[in-house]
Structures are given as structure tokens and as C-alpha cells.
Amino acid sequence: MNKKKWFSMLLMAAMCVLGFTSCSDDDDIGDNPDTPSEELADYTILLYGCGGSNLDEYLLFNLQQIEGMGYNEKVKFTGLVKFSKPYQNDEKRQGTRLFNMTPGGMESSQVADISFRLKDPQNLANFIVDAQKRMPAKKYIIIFWNHGYTFDKDDNLVLDSYTTGTRSLLQDDNTDETMSIFEIEEAMKRAENLGAQKLSLVYWDVCLMNMIENIYQIKDHTNYVMGSGHLTPGLGGNYPELINALSNNETLEDALREYVPVVLQMWRLTEGGDAMDLSVINTARLEPLVQGIGEYSQQLYNIMSKPNSQEALRISYVSGCTDEKRPFFATSSELYFFYSQRTSVDLISALTIMAHSYPGVNGTLSAIATKVRKALDDATLVKAYANLPWKLEEVGIGIHWMWTEDYEATVKNVYPHLAFDKVAGWSRFMANNPWRIVSLDTSTLEFSLVAVPTWTLSWSLVTPGGLTDKEQQSIGKYLDEILTPQYLSYHTQMQVEAAKRLASIINESIRQAIVRKITEILKETRPDSNTVPEFTYCLTLKSDDPSLDEYLIEITNEEIETN
């Protein structure tokens, strides 16, 4: 979600001064690092993250939880974090900070300024190595703390140097960048090359990361991965319970079996009715699972290679492309998407639905789905979930699901680089899975394609008024980002009723978001002004059928706040 050029060398030199890592070959850390005279701790927990622009209070809460548990000789803690921009005026929150739980309490010190690149694999590698050197233990756990995402188009590959941003995990508003799964994998490789011990657990205390693509990418560098397929509540995991479970159980496995259900109970009591889950995957048991997904993927590819066959139309139908459903991900599909605006479906239920949905059941897919379910059960150490929809009794991990139009417009250039895809070939199916509306004739039990209009969503600046070129560029960039990708989801074919619903959404929640963003931009560019220049933006949703209405929505300067 590398070559070391002069920039990385400067970073390494800076980190030696800051104490993150040693520049001496004599200080490499192996499986049994040299330790002081005291006995090794059972665990050292490493926390790596950022406030992410809106989670800082929860980050403080989690750090207070750890401090409240007191110093623990069995379970040590160190964290490298940054707080968001609004906190940078507080000297106790400024810059990049190292937290250490000591016998005297939680110590915090600024070890770098806000320009420190959390997303740089070398910086994460250095932190892992340094933490193992400072707090040697039998096992190491790293917690990634912040926002998380499903795999998407911005999960860039590892760069030669880190002067531009990528995104997926650890959103840092100080540098306007986040870290990709490829970069996390690279950091773990580099840490091990520097002598660090393999991690025992990677804990995604973030949203949406528990997908086979992410888990398989780091399988060689950790024994277990713990995370959620759904959105994770803002207050995150229950760190006192984690420390308690690690302290009072003989094995990591027993500790995690105790911890996971306790966290779900806490979320149930505090987070209302949202669906949520947490599971732990044993990475040593992933190969049969991925091989099984590969078999299933090949069968789907074979089916969809004959796109107008009844079997291919059935796959499209049960995937959500029906004449009665909107072409949006989670709210329309028979498949279970973990979050409405993302692309991760529950793996086992998706494979089960495609194999068994009547009419046109497929015995071969059914047999493979059983193999995959058994393999995932074998790889799952523990899982818990709450508030699932009525049709689901349980969920597991996610897998990326896209129609061909989405795939080619977003992840086509990065998805095939995933270790998972190199084995399972899932991208071959997504590249051959066109979005289309399918109807079922209940009298003949035959599927057929439904002709629907093609719609386009665009914006224009009708009246520039007094907007500067810079303001127009900033607003235009935001409109490009918010409109087509998120709300059309690259699907241009819609029934008339679906288009009406989309126009209504644009006129309400999307309009409000645009007004807020324009207000924010103008406050930044005109901090001393209480007046707003005249302008009119027009959003247009129209089809290729001239007989159908088009929808025009205007946003003017009169809607902008001036104070």
C-alpha cells in the first residue's frame, strides 16, 4: 500500500541524531537481540499513526488508556505519532512525537518536525528497528492507527524518493499524504534487512483494511493480522484490554481469543447499530485460501468470457446489476459491501451467492466456494461481529469487487502488482466483468439485458465574477474529485428513476459539501475579507436521450458564509 537516493540518506542521518536507529553495524537487531540485564518483556507494542485531521481526541484517549494501565514489565509500549494541523500550536502536541511508557509514566518528546514523512518506508523501518533495540521483547506487535481505506487507485507502488504523496492508510494532513500497502510491505522488508525480528501481529486499528489483498501483501512479515472489514469506531480498540490479555495469557493466540470479543462488546455498548467486526488471520495458513480464490476466479473469467450467455447474465444479475436496483455499490447489490462508498465485499458470502443464486446455480462454483470457506475458517484464529443485516449470520474478510468500467478507471495499473493477484488472478475477472442492467423473466426464468440511457455529470463555471485563477483551480479540482468518481461511480447507465434520485442527492448533500468546500477555499485565499466575489457554478446531469429531462443545479456566491 527504493532505492536509497540522497534524500533517503539524509533521512537516515537525521534519524540517527534523533535516536530512531543506529548507524553502526554493531547495533543490528536479530531474533535474540542483546539486552540489558533485566529479563526480556513478553511483548513490545509499537503504535504508528497520526490524528488524521479529525481523530486526534481519540488518539489522545488511546494514549491515556495505555498510560492509565501503568508500566508493565511484560508488555512495553512505544509510539511514533503526529497530531493534526490544529494541534500544532500546542507545544505538547507539536511535530512528530515519540511516546514511551516508562516506570515513571508516559513520556512524550518531539523528535522531528511536522514535515517528517510517516509514509516513507524507511522511516517506518527505522522506527521498528529502533523500538526493538530500545525495548527488546520476545514478540513485537505494531498498531497502525488512523484512517484506513479499501485498496484503491492511490495505493501507489514504492517510489524511488518521497517528494510526492500517495494514499491509503495513515492520513497525515500536515504533509497531505498517506501510506500505501506496498509501502508498508517495503518498510517491513527493510526493517528485517536491518536486523529486526519478524512481527508477531499487525493490528489495523483503522477502517476497512481487512481485505485479502492487504493481508496477503504482508504475510511474510507478520504471523497474524488483526483488523476490521467495516468502518472502525473512532475510539478504536480497547488498549487496556489488549494489555491485560497479553499480560495474563500464556500465548499470543490465547490473548487474541480473549481480546477480540471484548472489543466487539465495547463497540456494541457505545457505537449504536452500525455493523462492525474484528478478526485475526493466521498468515501461515493463507495459501490454500488464495489458491481456492484463484480457482473461483478462473471459473468466473471463463463464464464472463461469453458475456451474453445466461450464466454470465446471471452473475451480473446477482452482483446487483438489475433493472430494480441503483448502480451504486453497497446500497444496491445482493453482495455484501462492507461500506457503501468502497469496493470491499465479504468474501465468503459473495462466492456463495454467485454459486447458489437461483435460477442457474453452478455446481463447480459451489464446490470451490466450499473449499474457500474451509480455508478461511482454518486461517481465522478468532472473529467477532455485531449488527449485521438480516441475511448475514457472519462476515469474514473482504475482497475487492469492481465492474470493468470501475476497474479500468481506477486500479488497473496497480492491482496486478499485488502479491495476491499474482497468485489468484482476480484482476482477470474484474477486467471482464462489465456493468450492465439485467432483467429476469420470472415466467421463463431467462435473463436479458435492459437498454438504459447513458448519463453524464459535469460542471461549469458560468459566471466567474471576481474569483482568481488560483481559486478557480482549487474549486475545479474539488469538483472533479467529488462528482464523477464518488457519485456516478463511473457508471454512466441509469434508469430514469435512478437519475432522478442522483439529481436529488446532488441538490442536497453534495451541494452542501461543495458550498462548505468553496467557503473553506475562500477563507484561505481571502482571510481578511468579509465579502464574497460573485460567481455561479452549474452542475448538469443529462442523458443521451433527448426526450429525457436534464437536471441543472446552480451554486452561487449567495450561499457562501462570510464570517
Coordinates of C-alpha atoms in Angstrom, one line a residue:
M1 CA 0.0 0.0 0.0
N2 CA 13.6 2.2 -3.2
K3 CA 16.2 2.8 -3.9
K4 CA 18.0 5.0 -1.5
K5 CA 18.9 8.2 -3.1
W6 CA 20.5 11.2 -1.4
F7 CA 17.1 12.2 0.2
S8 CA 16.8 8.9 2.0
M9 CA 20.4 9.1 3.1
L10 CA 19.7 12.5 4.7
L11 CA 16.7 11.0 6.4
M12 CA 18.8 8.2 7.8
A13 CA 21.3 10.6 9.1
A14 CA 18.7 12.7 10.7
M15 CA 17.1 9.7 12.4
C16 CA 20.5 8.7 13.8
V17 CA 20.6 12.1 15.5
L18 CA 17.1 11.8 16.7
G19 CA 17.7 8.3 18.2
F20 CA 15.4 6.3 15.9
T21 CA 18.1 4.0 14.7
S22 CA 21.7 3.3 15.0
C23 CA 24.1 3.9 12.1
S24 CA 26.5 1.3 13.4
D25 CA 26.7 -2.2 12.0
D26 CA 27.3 -3.3 15.6
D27 CA 23.8 -2.4 16.6
D28 CA 21.8 -4.6 14.3
I29 CA 18.9 -6.4 15.9
G30 CA 18.4 -10.1 15.4
D31 CA 15.9 -12.6 16.7
N32 CA 17.6 -12.6 20.1
P33 CA 18.9 -9.0 20.5
D34 CA 21.4 -8.1 23.1
T35 CA 19.5 -6.9 26.1
P36 CA 20.2 -5.3 29.5
S37 CA 20.4 -7.5 32.5
E38 CA 16.7 -7.5 33.1
E39 CA 14.5 -10.2 31.6
L40 CA 13.0 -9.8 28.2
A41 CA 9.5 -8.4 28.1
D42 CA 6.9 -10.7 26.6
Y43 CA 5.7 -8.1 24.2
T44 CA 6.6 -4.6 22.9
I45 CA 3.7 -2.8 21.3
L46 CA 4.6 -0.2 18.6
L47 CA 2.0 2.4 17.6
Y48 CA 2.5 4.3 14.4
G49 CA 0.0 6.8 13.3
C50 CA -1.5 10.3 13.0
G51 CA -4.5 12.3 14.1
G52 CA -5.8 12.3 10.5
S53 CA -7.4 15.7 10.7
N54 CA -10.4 14.6 12.9
L55 CA -9.3 11.7 15.2
D56 CA -6.9 13.5 17.5
E57 CA -9.1 13.3 20.6
Y58 CA -9.4 9.6 20.1
L59 CA -5.6 9.2 19.7
L60 CA -5.2 11.1 23.0
F61 CA -7.8 8.8 24.5
N62 CA -6.0 5.7 23.4
L63 CA -2.6 7.0 24.8
Q64 CA -4.3 7.9 28.0
Q65 CA -5.7 4.3 28.2
I66 CA -2.2 2.9 27.9
E67 CA -0.8 5.4 30.5
G68 CA -3.7 4.5 32.8
M69 CA -2.6 0.9 32.8
G70 CA 0.7 1.9 34.3
Y71 CA 4.2 0.5 33.5
N72 CA 4.1 -3.2 32.7
E73 CA 7.3 -5.2 32.6
K74 CA 5.6 -7.9 30.5
V75 CA 4.1 -5.5 27.9
K76 CA 6.0 -2.5 26.9
F77 CA 4.8 0.4 24.7
T78 CA 6.3 2.9 22.3
G79 CA 4.6 5.1 19.8
L80 CA 5.6 7.4 17.0
V81 CA 2.7 9.8 16.1
K82 CA 1.8 13.1 14.7
F83 CA -1.2 15.2 15.7
S84 CA -3.2 17.2 13.1
K85 CA -2.6 20.8 12.0
P86 CA -5.0 22.4 14.6
Y87 CA -2.9 20.8 17.4
Q88 CA 0.4 22.1 16.2
N89 CA 0.2 25.3 18.3
D90 CA 0.2 23.2 21.5
E91 CA 3.8 22.6 22.4
K92 CA 2.9 19.2 23.9
R93 CA 1.4 18.1 20.5
Q94 CA 3.8 19.8 18.1
G95 CA 5.8 18.0 15.4
T96 CA 6.5 14.3 15.3
R97 CA 6.4 12.8 18.8
L98 CA 7.8 9.7 20.4
F99 CA 5.8 8.3 23.3
N100 CA 7.3 5.8 25.7
M101 CA 5.7 4.1 28.7
T102 CA 8.2 4.1 31.5
P103 CA 8.2 3.2 35.2
G104 CA 7.7 6.9 35.8
G105 CA 4.8 7.2 33.5
M106 CA 4.2 8.1 29.8
E107 CA 7.0 10.2 28.4
S108 CA 6.5 12.3 25.3
S109 CA 9.1 14.2 23.3
Q110 CA 9.3 15.9 19.9
V111 CA 11.8 14.0 17.8
A112 CA 11.1 15.7 14.4
D113 CA 9.0 18.5 12.9
I114 CA 5.7 18.2 11.2
S115 CA 7.4 17.5 7.8
F116 CA 8.5 14.1 8.9
R117 CA 7.3 11.6 6.3
L118 CA 5.2 8.9 8.1
K119 CA 4.5 7.4 4.7
D120 CA 8.2 6.9 3.8
P121 CA 9.0 3.2 4.2
Q122 CA 12.5 4.0 5.5
N123 CA 11.1 6.0 8.4
L124 CA 8.7 3.2 9.4
A125 CA 11.5 0.7 9.1
N126 CA 13.8 2.8 11.3
F127 CA 11.1 3.1 13.9
I128 CA 10.6 -0.7 14.0
V129 CA 14.3 -1.3 14.3
D130 CA 14.8 1.4 17.0
A131 CA 11.8 0.2 19.0
Q132 CA 13.2 -3.3 19.1
K133 CA 16.6 -2.0 20.2
R134 CA 15.2 0.2 22.9
M135 CA 12.5 -2.2 24.2
P136 CA 13.6 -5.7 23.4
A137 CA 10.9 -8.4 23.8
K138 CA 10.1 -11.9 22.8
K139 CA 7.3 -10.7 20.4
Y140 CA 6.5 -7.5 18.7
I141 CA 3.1 -6.0 17.8
I142 CA 2.6 -3.0 15.6
I143 CA -0.6 -1.0 15.6
F144 CA -1.4 1.2 12.6
W145 CA -3.6 4.0 14.0
N146 CA -5.6 6.5 11.9
H147 CA -7.9 6.3 8.9
G148 CA -7.9 3.3 6.6
Y149 CA -9.3 2.5 3.2
T150 CA -10.0 -0.4 0.9
F151 CA -7.4 -1.0 -1.8
D152 CA -7.9 1.8 -4.4
K153 CA -6.2 3.6 -7.3
D154 CA -4.0 5.7 -5.0
D155 CA -2.3 2.7 -3.4
N156 CA 0.9 3.6 -5.3
L157 CA 3.9 1.4 -5.7
V158 CA 7.0 2.2 -3.7
L159 CA 8.7 5.3 -5.0
D160 CA 12.4 6.0 -5.6
S161 CA 12.2 9.0 -3.4
Y162 CA 9.5 10.6 -1.3
T163 CA 8.7 14.0 -2.6
T164 CA 5.1 13.3 -3.6
G165 CA 2.1 11.8 -1.8
T166 CA 0.2 8.6 -2.0
R167 CA -2.7 7.5 0.0
S168 CA -4.4 4.5 1.6
L169 CA -3.5 4.4 5.3
L170 CA -2.3 6.9 8.0
Q171 CA -3.7 10.1 6.6
D172 CA -1.4 12.9 7.6
D173 CA -2.9 16.4 7.0
N174 CA 0.4 18.0 7.9
T175 CA 2.0 16.7 4.7
D176 CA -1.2 15.9 2.8
E177 CA -0.2 12.3 2.2
T178 CA -0.8 8.7 3.4
M179 CA 0.8 5.3 3.1
S180 CA 0.0 2.5 0.7
I181 CA 0.1 -1.2 1.4
F182 CA 3.1 -1.6 -0.9
E183 CA 5.0 1.0 1.2
I184 CA 4.0 -0.8 4.4
E185 CA 5.3 -4.1 3.0
E186 CA 8.5 -2.4 1.9
A187 CA 9.1 -0.9 5.4
M188 CA 8.7 -4.3 6.9
K189 CA 11.2 -5.8 4.4
R190 CA 13.7 -3.0 5.2
A191 CA 13.3 -3.4 8.9
E192 CA 14.1 -7.2 8.7
N193 CA 17.1 -6.4 6.4
L194 CA 18.3 -4.1 9.2
G195 CA 18.1 -7.0 11.6
A196 CA 14.7 -6.5 13.1
Q197 CA 12.7 -9.5 14.3
K198 CA 9.6 -10.5 12.3
L199 CA 6.5 -9.0 13.7
S200 CA 4.1 -11.3 15.6
L201 CA 1.0 -9.2 14.9
V202 CA 0.0 -6.3 12.7
Y203 CA -3.1 -4.6 14.1
W204 CA -5.0 -2.4 11.7
D205 CA -6.8 -0.1 14.2
V206 CA -8.2 1.7 11.1
C207 CA -11.2 1.3 8.9
L208 CA -11.8 -1.2 6.0
M209 CA -8.3 -2.7 5.8
N210 CA -9.2 -6.3 6.5
M211 CA -9.1 -7.5 2.9
I212 CA -7.3 -10.4 1.4
E213 CA -5.3 -8.1 -0.8
N214 CA -3.8 -6.2 2.2
I215 CA -3.4 -9.3 4.4
Y216 CA -1.6 -11.3 1.7
Q217 CA 0.7 -8.5 0.8
I218 CA 2.4 -8.5 4.2
K219 CA 2.1 -12.3 5.0
D220 CA 5.8 -12.9 5.0
H221 CA 6.5 -10.2 7.6
T222 CA 4.0 -11.0 10.4
N223 CA 2.5 -14.1 11.9
Y224 CA -1.0 -12.6 12.4
V225 CA -3.1 -9.7 11.1
M226 CA -6.0 -8.2 13.1
G227 CA -8.4 -5.8 11.6
S228 CA -12.0 -4.8 10.5
G229 CA -13.7 -5.1 7.2
H230 CA -16.2 -2.4 8.3
L231 CA -15.7 1.1 9.5
T232 CA -13.9 1.0 12.8
P233 CA -15.4 3.2 15.6
G234 CA -13.5 6.4 16.3
L235 CA -12.4 5.3 19.7
G236 CA -10.6 2.4 18.2
G237 CA -9.5 -0.7 20.0
N238 CA -9.7 -1.3 23.8
Y239 CA -6.0 -0.9 24.6
P240 CA -6.3 -1.7 28.4
E241 CA -8.0 -4.9 27.4
L242 CA -5.2 -5.7 24.9
I243 CA -2.5 -5.1 27.6
N244 CA -4.5 -7.1 30.1
A245 CA -5.0 -10.1 27.7
L246 CA -1.3 -10.1 26.7
S247 CA -0.2 -10.0 30.3
N248 CA -2.5 -12.7 31.6
N249 CA -2.3 -15.4 28.9
E250 CA 0.4 -17.8 28.1
T251 CA 0.3 -17.4 24.4
L252 CA -0.4 -14.6 21.9
E253 CA -3.2 -16.8 20.4
D254 CA -5.0 -17.1 23.7
A255 CA -4.6 -13.4 24.3
L256 CA -6.2 -12.5 21.0
R257 CA -9.0 -15.0 21.6
E258 CA -9.8 -13.1 24.8
Y259 CA -9.4 -9.7 23.3
V260 CA -11.5 -9.7 20.1
P261 CA -14.9 -10.5 21.7
V262 CA -14.3 -7.9 24.4
V263 CA -13.7 -5.2 21.8
L264 CA -16.9 -6.0 20.0
Q265 CA -18.8 -5.9 23.2
M266 CA -17.4 -2.4 23.9
W267 CA -18.3 -1.3 20.4
R268 CA -21.8 -2.7 20.8
L269 CA -22.4 -0.8 24.0
T270 CA -21.1 2.5 22.7
E271 CA -21.4 2.7 19.0
G272 CA -25.1 2.1 18.3
G273 CA -26.4 0.0 15.5
D274 CA -23.7 0.2 12.8
A275 CA -22.4 -3.1 11.5
M276 CA -18.9 -3.9 12.8
D277 CA -16.4 -6.7 13.0
L278 CA -12.9 -7.7 14.1
S279 CA -10.9 -10.8 13.2
V280 CA -7.4 -12.3 13.4
I281 CA -5.9 -14.1 10.4
N282 CA -3.0 -16.6 10.6
T283 CA -0.8 -15.7 7.7
A284 CA 0.9 -19.1 7.7
R285 CA -2.4 -20.6 6.6
L286 CA -3.3 -18.3 3.7
E287 CA -2.0 -20.3 0.7
P288 CA -5.0 -22.8 0.4
L289 CA -7.3 -19.8 0.7
V290 CA -5.7 -17.8 -2.1
Q291 CA -5.3 -20.9 -4.3
G292 CA -9.0 -21.5 -3.9
I293 CA -9.9 -17.9 -4.8
G294 CA -7.7 -18.4 -7.9
E295 CA -9.8 -21.4 -8.9
Y296 CA -13.0 -19.5 -8.4
S297 CA -11.6 -16.5 -10.3
Q298 CA -10.7 -18.7 -13.3
Q299 CA -14.3 -20.1 -13.4
L300 CA -15.7 -16.6 -13.3
Y301 CA -13.4 -15.5 -16.0
N302 CA -14.5 -18.4 -18.2
I303 CA -18.1 -17.6 -17.6
M304 CA -17.8 -13.8 -18.3
S305 CA -15.8 -14.5 -21.5
K306 CA -19.2 -15.3 -23.0
P307 CA -20.8 -12.1 -21.8
N308 CA -24.3 -12.7 -23.3
S309 CA -24.6 -16.2 -22.1
Q310 CA -27.3 -16.9 -19.5
E311 CA -24.7 -17.8 -16.9
A312 CA -22.8 -14.5 -17.5
L313 CA -26.1 -12.5 -17.3
R314 CA -26.9 -14.4 -14.0
I315 CA -23.6 -13.4 -12.5
S316 CA -24.3 -9.7 -13.4
Y317 CA -27.8 -10.0 -12.0
V318 CA -26.8 -11.4 -8.6
S319 CA -24.0 -8.9 -8.5
G320 CA -26.6 -6.1 -8.3
C321 CA -27.0 -5.1 -12.0
T322 CA -30.8 -5.5 -12.1
D323 CA -33.5 -3.3 -13.5
E324 CA -34.8 -2.7 -10.0
K325 CA -31.5 -1.5 -8.4
R326 CA -29.4 1.6 -8.4
P327 CA -25.9 1.3 -9.8
F328 CA -24.2 2.2 -6.6
F329 CA -22.1 -0.3 -4.6
A330 CA -23.4 -1.2 -1.2
T331 CA -27.0 0.0 -1.4
S332 CA -28.0 -2.0 -4.4
S333 CA -26.2 -5.3 -4.6
E334 CA -27.0 -8.7 -3.5
L335 CA -23.4 -8.9 -2.5
Y336 CA -22.5 -7.5 0.9
F337 CA -20.2 -4.4 0.7
F338 CA -18.6 -3.5 4.0
Y339 CA -19.1 0.2 3.3
S340 CA -21.3 2.0 0.8
Q341 CA -18.7 4.1 -0.8
R342 CA -15.9 1.5 -1.0
T343 CA -15.3 -1.7 -3.0
S344 CA -14.7 -4.5 -0.5
V345 CA -17.3 -7.3 -0.4
D346 CA -17.5 -10.0 2.2
L347 CA -15.6 -12.8 0.5
I348 CA -17.5 -15.9 1.5
S349 CA -21.0 -14.6 1.1
A350 CA -20.1 -13.2 -2.3
L351 CA -18.7 -16.5 -3.5
T352 CA -21.7 -18.3 -2.0
I353 CA -24.3 -16.0 -3.6
M354 CA -22.7 -16.3 -7.1
A355 CA -22.6 -20.1 -6.9
H356 CA -26.1 -20.7 -5.4
S357 CA -28.5 -18.0 -6.5
Y358 CA -31.4 -19.4 -8.4
P359 CA -32.0 -19.7 -11.3
G360 CA -28.9 -21.1 -12.9
V361 CA -27.0 -22.5 -9.9
N362 CA -23.4 -23.6 -10.6
G363 CA -22.1 -26.8 -9.0
T364 CA -18.5 -26.1 -9.9
L365 CA -18.5 -22.7 -8.2
S366 CA -20.4 -24.2 -5.3
A367 CA -17.6 -26.8 -4.7
I368 CA -14.9 -24.2 -4.9
A369 CA -16.8 -21.9 -2.6
T370 CA -16.8 -24.7 0.0
K371 CA -13.0 -25.1 -0.3
V372 CA -12.5 -21.4 0.1
R373 CA -14.8 -21.2 3.1
K374 CA -13.0 -24.1 4.8
A375 CA -9.6 -22.5 4.0
L376 CA -10.7 -19.2 5.5
D377 CA -12.0 -20.9 8.6
D378 CA -8.7 -22.7 9.0
A379 CA -6.8 -19.3 8.7
T380 CA -9.1 -17.4 11.1
L381 CA -7.8 -17.5 14.7
V382 CA -10.8 -15.6 16.1
K383 CA -13.5 -13.3 14.8
A384 CA -16.5 -11.4 16.2
Y385 CA -19.1 -9.2 14.7
A386 CA -22.3 -7.2 15.5
N387 CA -25.3 -5.6 13.9
L388 CA -25.1 -7.4 10.6
P389 CA -28.0 -7.2 8.2
W390 CA -30.7 -9.9 8.5
K391 CA -29.4 -12.0 5.6
L392 CA -25.9 -12.4 7.1
E393 CA -25.1 -14.5 10.2
E394 CA -21.4 -13.8 10.0
V395 CA -18.7 -12.0 8.0
G396 CA -15.1 -12.7 7.3
I397 CA -12.5 -10.8 5.3
G398 CA -13.1 -8.7 2.2
I399 CA -12.1 -8.9 -1.4
H400 CA -12.0 -6.1 -4.0
W401 CA -15.1 -6.1 -6.2
M402 CA -15.4 -3.9 -9.3
W403 CA -17.1 -3.9 -12.6
T404 CA -14.8 -3.5 -15.6
E405 CA -15.5 0.3 -16.1
D406 CA -14.5 0.9 -12.5
Y407 CA -11.5 -1.3 -12.6
E408 CA -10.1 0.3 -15.7
A409 CA -10.7 3.8 -14.5
T410 CA -9.1 3.2 -11.1
V411 CA -6.9 0.3 -10.1
K412 CA -5.9 -1.3 -13.4
N413 CA -2.3 -0.1 -13.2
V414 CA -1.7 -1.1 -9.6
Y415 CA -3.9 -4.1 -8.7
P416 CA -1.9 -6.6 -10.8
H417 CA 1.2 -5.7 -8.7
L418 CA -0.4 -7.2 -5.6
A419 CA 1.1 -10.5 -4.4
F420 CA -2.5 -11.8 -4.1
D421 CA -3.4 -11.1 -7.7
K422 CA -0.2 -12.7 -9.0
V423 CA -1.4 -15.9 -7.4
A424 CA -5.2 -15.7 -7.7
G425 CA -5.6 -13.6 -10.9
W426 CA -8.7 -11.8 -9.5
S427 CA -8.0 -8.9 -11.8
R428 CA -8.7 -11.0 -14.9
F429 CA -12.3 -11.4 -13.7
M430 CA -12.7 -7.7 -12.8
A431 CA -11.4 -6.7 -16.2
N432 CA -14.0 -8.9 -17.7
N433 CA -17.0 -8.1 -15.5
P434 CA -18.9 -5.3 -17.4
W435 CA -21.6 -3.3 -15.7
R436 CA -25.0 -3.7 -17.3
I437 CA -28.6 -3.9 -16.2
V438 CA -30.1 -7.3 -16.3
S439 CA -33.7 -8.4 -16.0
L440 CA -35.2 -11.8 -15.1
D441 CA -38.3 -13.0 -16.7
T442 CA -40.0 -15.0 -13.9
S443 CA -42.2 -17.0 -16.3
T444 CA -39.3 -18.3 -18.4
L445 CA -36.5 -17.9 -15.8
E446 CA -34.4 -16.3 -18.5
F447 CA -32.2 -13.2 -18.1
S448 CA -31.9 -10.4 -20.6
L449 CA -30.1 -7.1 -21.0
V450 CA -32.1 -3.9 -20.4
A451 CA -31.5 -0.9 -22.5
V452 CA -31.0 2.2 -20.4
P453 CA -29.9 5.8 -21.1
T454 CA -26.3 6.9 -20.8
W455 CA -25.9 9.8 -18.4
T456 CA -23.1 12.3 -17.9
L457 CA -22.4 14.5 -14.9
S458 CA -20.5 17.7 -15.5
W459 CA -19.8 21.1 -14.0
S460 CA -19.1 24.5 -15.4
L461 CA -18.3 28.0 -14.1
V462 CA -21.0 30.1 -15.7
T463 CA -20.1 33.4 -14.0
P464 CA -16.5 33.7 -12.9
G465 CA -17.1 37.1 -11.2
G466 CA -14.2 38.0 -9.1
L467 CA -12.7 34.6 -8.5
T468 CA -9.0 34.5 -9.0
D469 CA -7.3 31.9 -11.2
K470 CA -6.0 30.1 -8.1
E471 CA -9.5 30.0 -6.6
Q472 CA -11.0 28.7 -9.8
Q473 CA -8.3 25.9 -10.0
S474 CA -8.8 24.9 -6.4
I475 CA -12.6 24.8 -6.7
G476 CA -12.4 23.0 -10.1
K477 CA -10.1 20.3 -8.7
Y478 CA -12.5 19.6 -5.8
L479 CA -15.5 19.4 -8.2
D480 CA -13.6 16.9 -10.4
E481 CA -12.8 14.8 -7.3
I482 CA -16.3 14.9 -5.7
L483 CA -18.6 14.5 -8.6
T484 CA -17.9 11.7 -11.1
P485 CA -15.8 9.2 -9.2
Q486 CA -17.8 9.2 -6.0
Y487 CA -21.4 9.8 -7.1
L488 CA -21.6 8.3 -10.5
S489 CA -19.1 5.6 -9.5
Y490 CA -18.0 5.6 -13.2
H491 CA -21.4 4.1 -14.1
T492 CA -23.0 6.1 -16.8
Q493 CA -26.0 3.9 -17.5
M494 CA -29.0 4.6 -15.3
Q495 CA -32.7 4.1 -15.3
V496 CA -34.7 7.4 -15.3
E497 CA -35.7 6.9 -11.6
A498 CA -32.1 6.3 -10.6
A499 CA -31.1 9.5 -12.3
K500 CA -33.8 11.4 -10.5
R501 CA -32.6 10.1 -7.2
L502 CA -29.0 11.1 -8.0
A503 CA -30.1 14.6 -9.0
S504 CA -31.9 14.9 -5.7
I505 CA -28.7 13.8 -3.8
I506 CA -26.6 16.3 -5.8
N507 CA -29.1 19.1 -4.9
E508 CA -28.9 18.3 -1.2
S509 CA -25.9 16.6 0.4
I510 CA -23.5 17.1 -2.5
R511 CA -24.5 20.8 -2.8
Q512 CA -23.8 21.3 0.9
A513 CA -20.4 19.6 0.6
I514 CA -19.5 21.9 -2.3
V515 CA -20.6 25.0 -0.5
R516 CA -18.6 24.1 2.5
K517 CA -15.5 23.5 0.4
I518 CA -15.8 26.7 -1.5
T519 CA -16.3 28.6 1.8
E520 CA -13.1 26.9 3.1
I521 CA -11.1 27.8 0.0
L522 CA -12.2 31.5 0.0
K523 CA -11.4 31.8 3.7
E524 CA -7.9 30.6 3.0
T525 CA -7.4 32.8 0.0
R526 CA -9.2 35.9 1.5
P527 CA -8.5 35.7 5.3
D528 CA -9.1 39.4 5.8
S529 CA -12.2 39.8 3.7
N530 CA -15.9 39.6 4.7
T531 CA -17.1 39.8 1.1
V532 CA -17.5 37.0 -1.4
P533 CA -16.9 37.6 -5.2
E534 CA -19.8 36.9 -7.5
F535 CA -19.8 33.5 -9.2
T536 CA -22.2 30.8 -10.4
Y537 CA -21.3 27.2 -10.8
C538 CA -23.7 24.9 -12.7
L539 CA -23.9 21.1 -12.2
T540 CA -25.5 19.3 -15.1
L541 CA -26.8 15.7 -15.2
K542 CA -28.1 14.8 -18.7
S543 CA -28.6 11.7 -20.8
D544 CA -28.1 10.7 -24.4
D545 CA -31.8 10.5 -24.9
P546 CA -33.0 14.0 -26.0
S547 CA -36.6 13.2 -24.8
L548 CA -35.5 12.9 -21.2
D549 CA -35.1 15.9 -18.9
E550 CA -31.7 17.1 -17.8
Y551 CA -31.0 18.3 -14.3
L552 CA -29.4 21.7 -13.7
I553 CA -28.2 22.7 -10.2
E554 CA -26.7 26.1 -9.6
I555 CA -24.4 27.1 -6.8
T556 CA -23.8 30.8 -6.3
N557 CA -21.9 33.2 -4.1
E558 CA -25.1 33.9 -2.1
E559 CA -24.8 30.5 -0.4
I560 CA -21.3 31.1 0.9
E561 CA -20.7 32.0 4.5
T562 CA -18.9 35.3 5.1
N563 CA -17.9 35.1 8.7

